[in-house]
């Protein structure tokens, strides 16, 4: 189980799918807007050990470093 899972942008998840995420992480953060920069993505990820994203953002190598 993950300690913290973060969706860095809006996801098209059904309400039941959102509830299911809590089975995989102690803390789940579902952010509702699209990050405007790599720095914002880094801030949103913070100390999370799992990240979800949609088609509007990219996780570049420098973000994951």
mmCIF file of C-alpha atoms in Angstrom:
data_model
loop_
_atom_site.group_PDB
_atom_site.id
_atom_site.type_symbol
_atom_site.label_atom_id
_atom_site.label_comp_id
_atom_site.label_asym_id
_atom_site.label_seq_id
_atom_site.Cartn_x
_atom_site.Cartn_y
_atom_site.Cartn_z
ATOM 1 C CA UNK A 1 0.000 0.000 0.000
ATOM 2 C CA UNK A 2 1.227 3.499 -0.827
ATOM 3 C CA UNK A 3 1.441 6.126 1.885
ATOM 4 C CA UNK A 4 0.378 9.003 -0.386
ATOM 5 C CA UNK A 5 -1.130 9.002 -3.873
ATOM 6 C CA UNK A 6 -1.561 12.296 -5.736
ATOM 7 C CA UNK A 7 -3.501 13.020 -8.917
ATOM 8 C CA UNK A 8 -1.679 16.122 -10.139
ATOM 9 C CA UNK A 9 -4.569 17.161 -12.399
ATOM 10 C CA UNK A 10 -8.254 16.365 -12.980
ATOM 11 C CA UNK A 11 -9.019 12.747 -13.857
ATOM 12 C CA UNK A 12 -12.187 11.375 -15.409
ATOM 13 C CA UNK A 13 -12.903 8.889 -12.641
ATOM 14 C CA UNK A 14 -16.297 7.666 -11.583
ATOM 15 C CA UNK A 15 -17.198 8.256 -7.933
ATOM 16 C CA UNK A 16 -16.748 4.548 -7.226
ATOM 17 C CA UNK A 17 -13.281 4.582 -8.835
ATOM 18 C CA UNK A 18 -12.280 7.505 -6.616
ATOM 19 C CA UNK A 19 -13.356 5.510 -3.571
ATOM 20 C CA UNK A 20 -11.362 2.503 -4.761
ATOM 21 C CA UNK A 21 -8.148 4.548 -4.707
ATOM 22 C CA UNK A 22 -8.259 4.572 -0.906
ATOM 23 C CA UNK A 23 -7.641 0.822 -1.028
ATOM 24 C CA UNK A 24 -4.215 1.525 -2.523
ATOM 25 C CA UNK A 25 -3.029 4.476 -0.437
ATOM 26 C CA UNK A 26 -3.370 5.753 3.105
ATOM 27 C CA UNK A 27 -3.792 9.313 1.775
ATOM 28 C CA UNK A 28 -5.298 10.256 -1.601
ATOM 29 C CA UNK A 29 -5.151 13.800 -3.017
ATOM 30 C CA UNK A 30 -7.182 14.508 -6.161
ATOM 31 C CA UNK A 31 -6.329 17.963 -7.455
ATOM 32 C CA UNK A 32 -8.921 19.731 -9.594
ATOM 33 C CA UNK A 33 -6.889 21.973 -11.884
ATOM 34 C CA UNK A 34 -4.123 21.518 -14.455
ATOM 35 C CA UNK A 35 -0.609 22.450 -13.293
ATOM 36 C CA UNK A 36 0.833 25.388 -15.222
ATOM 37 C CA UNK A 37 4.528 24.519 -14.954
ATOM 38 C CA UNK A 38 7.025 21.800 -14.126
ATOM 39 C CA UNK A 39 7.664 23.562 -10.826
ATOM 40 C CA UNK A 40 3.971 23.284 -9.985
ATOM 41 C CA UNK A 41 4.004 19.572 -10.820
ATOM 42 C CA UNK A 42 7.014 19.077 -8.535
ATOM 43 C CA UNK A 43 5.234 20.962 -5.748
ATOM 44 C CA UNK A 44 2.077 18.898 -6.180
ATOM 45 C CA UNK A 45 3.961 15.613 -6.111
ATOM 46 C CA UNK A 46 5.834 16.655 -2.967
ATOM 47 C CA UNK A 47 6.446 13.579 -0.831
ATOM 48 C CA UNK A 48 3.950 11.330 -2.638
ATOM 49 C CA UNK A 49 5.095 7.842 -3.527
ATOM 50 C CA UNK A 50 2.487 7.390 -6.284
ATOM 51 C CA UNK A 51 1.307 9.850 -8.940
ATOM 52 C CA UNK A 52 -1.651 9.819 -11.318
ATOM 53 C CA UNK A 53 -2.006 12.102 -14.311
ATOM 54 C CA UNK A 54 -4.146 12.487 -17.386
ATOM 55 C CA UNK A 55 -3.320 13.430 -20.973
ATOM 56 C CA UNK A 56 -2.796 17.153 -20.309
ATOM 57 C CA UNK A 57 0.467 16.871 -18.345
ATOM 58 C CA UNK A 58 3.788 15.134 -18.855
ATOM 59 C CA UNK A 59 6.236 13.857 -16.292
ATOM 60 C CA UNK A 60 9.585 14.814 -17.753
ATOM 61 C CA UNK A 61 12.834 13.224 -16.588
ATOM 62 C CA UNK A 62 13.807 16.380 -14.662
ATOM 63 C CA UNK A 63 10.562 16.182 -12.671
ATOM 64 C CA UNK A 64 11.212 12.602 -11.626
ATOM 65 C CA UNK A 65 14.870 13.201 -10.718
#
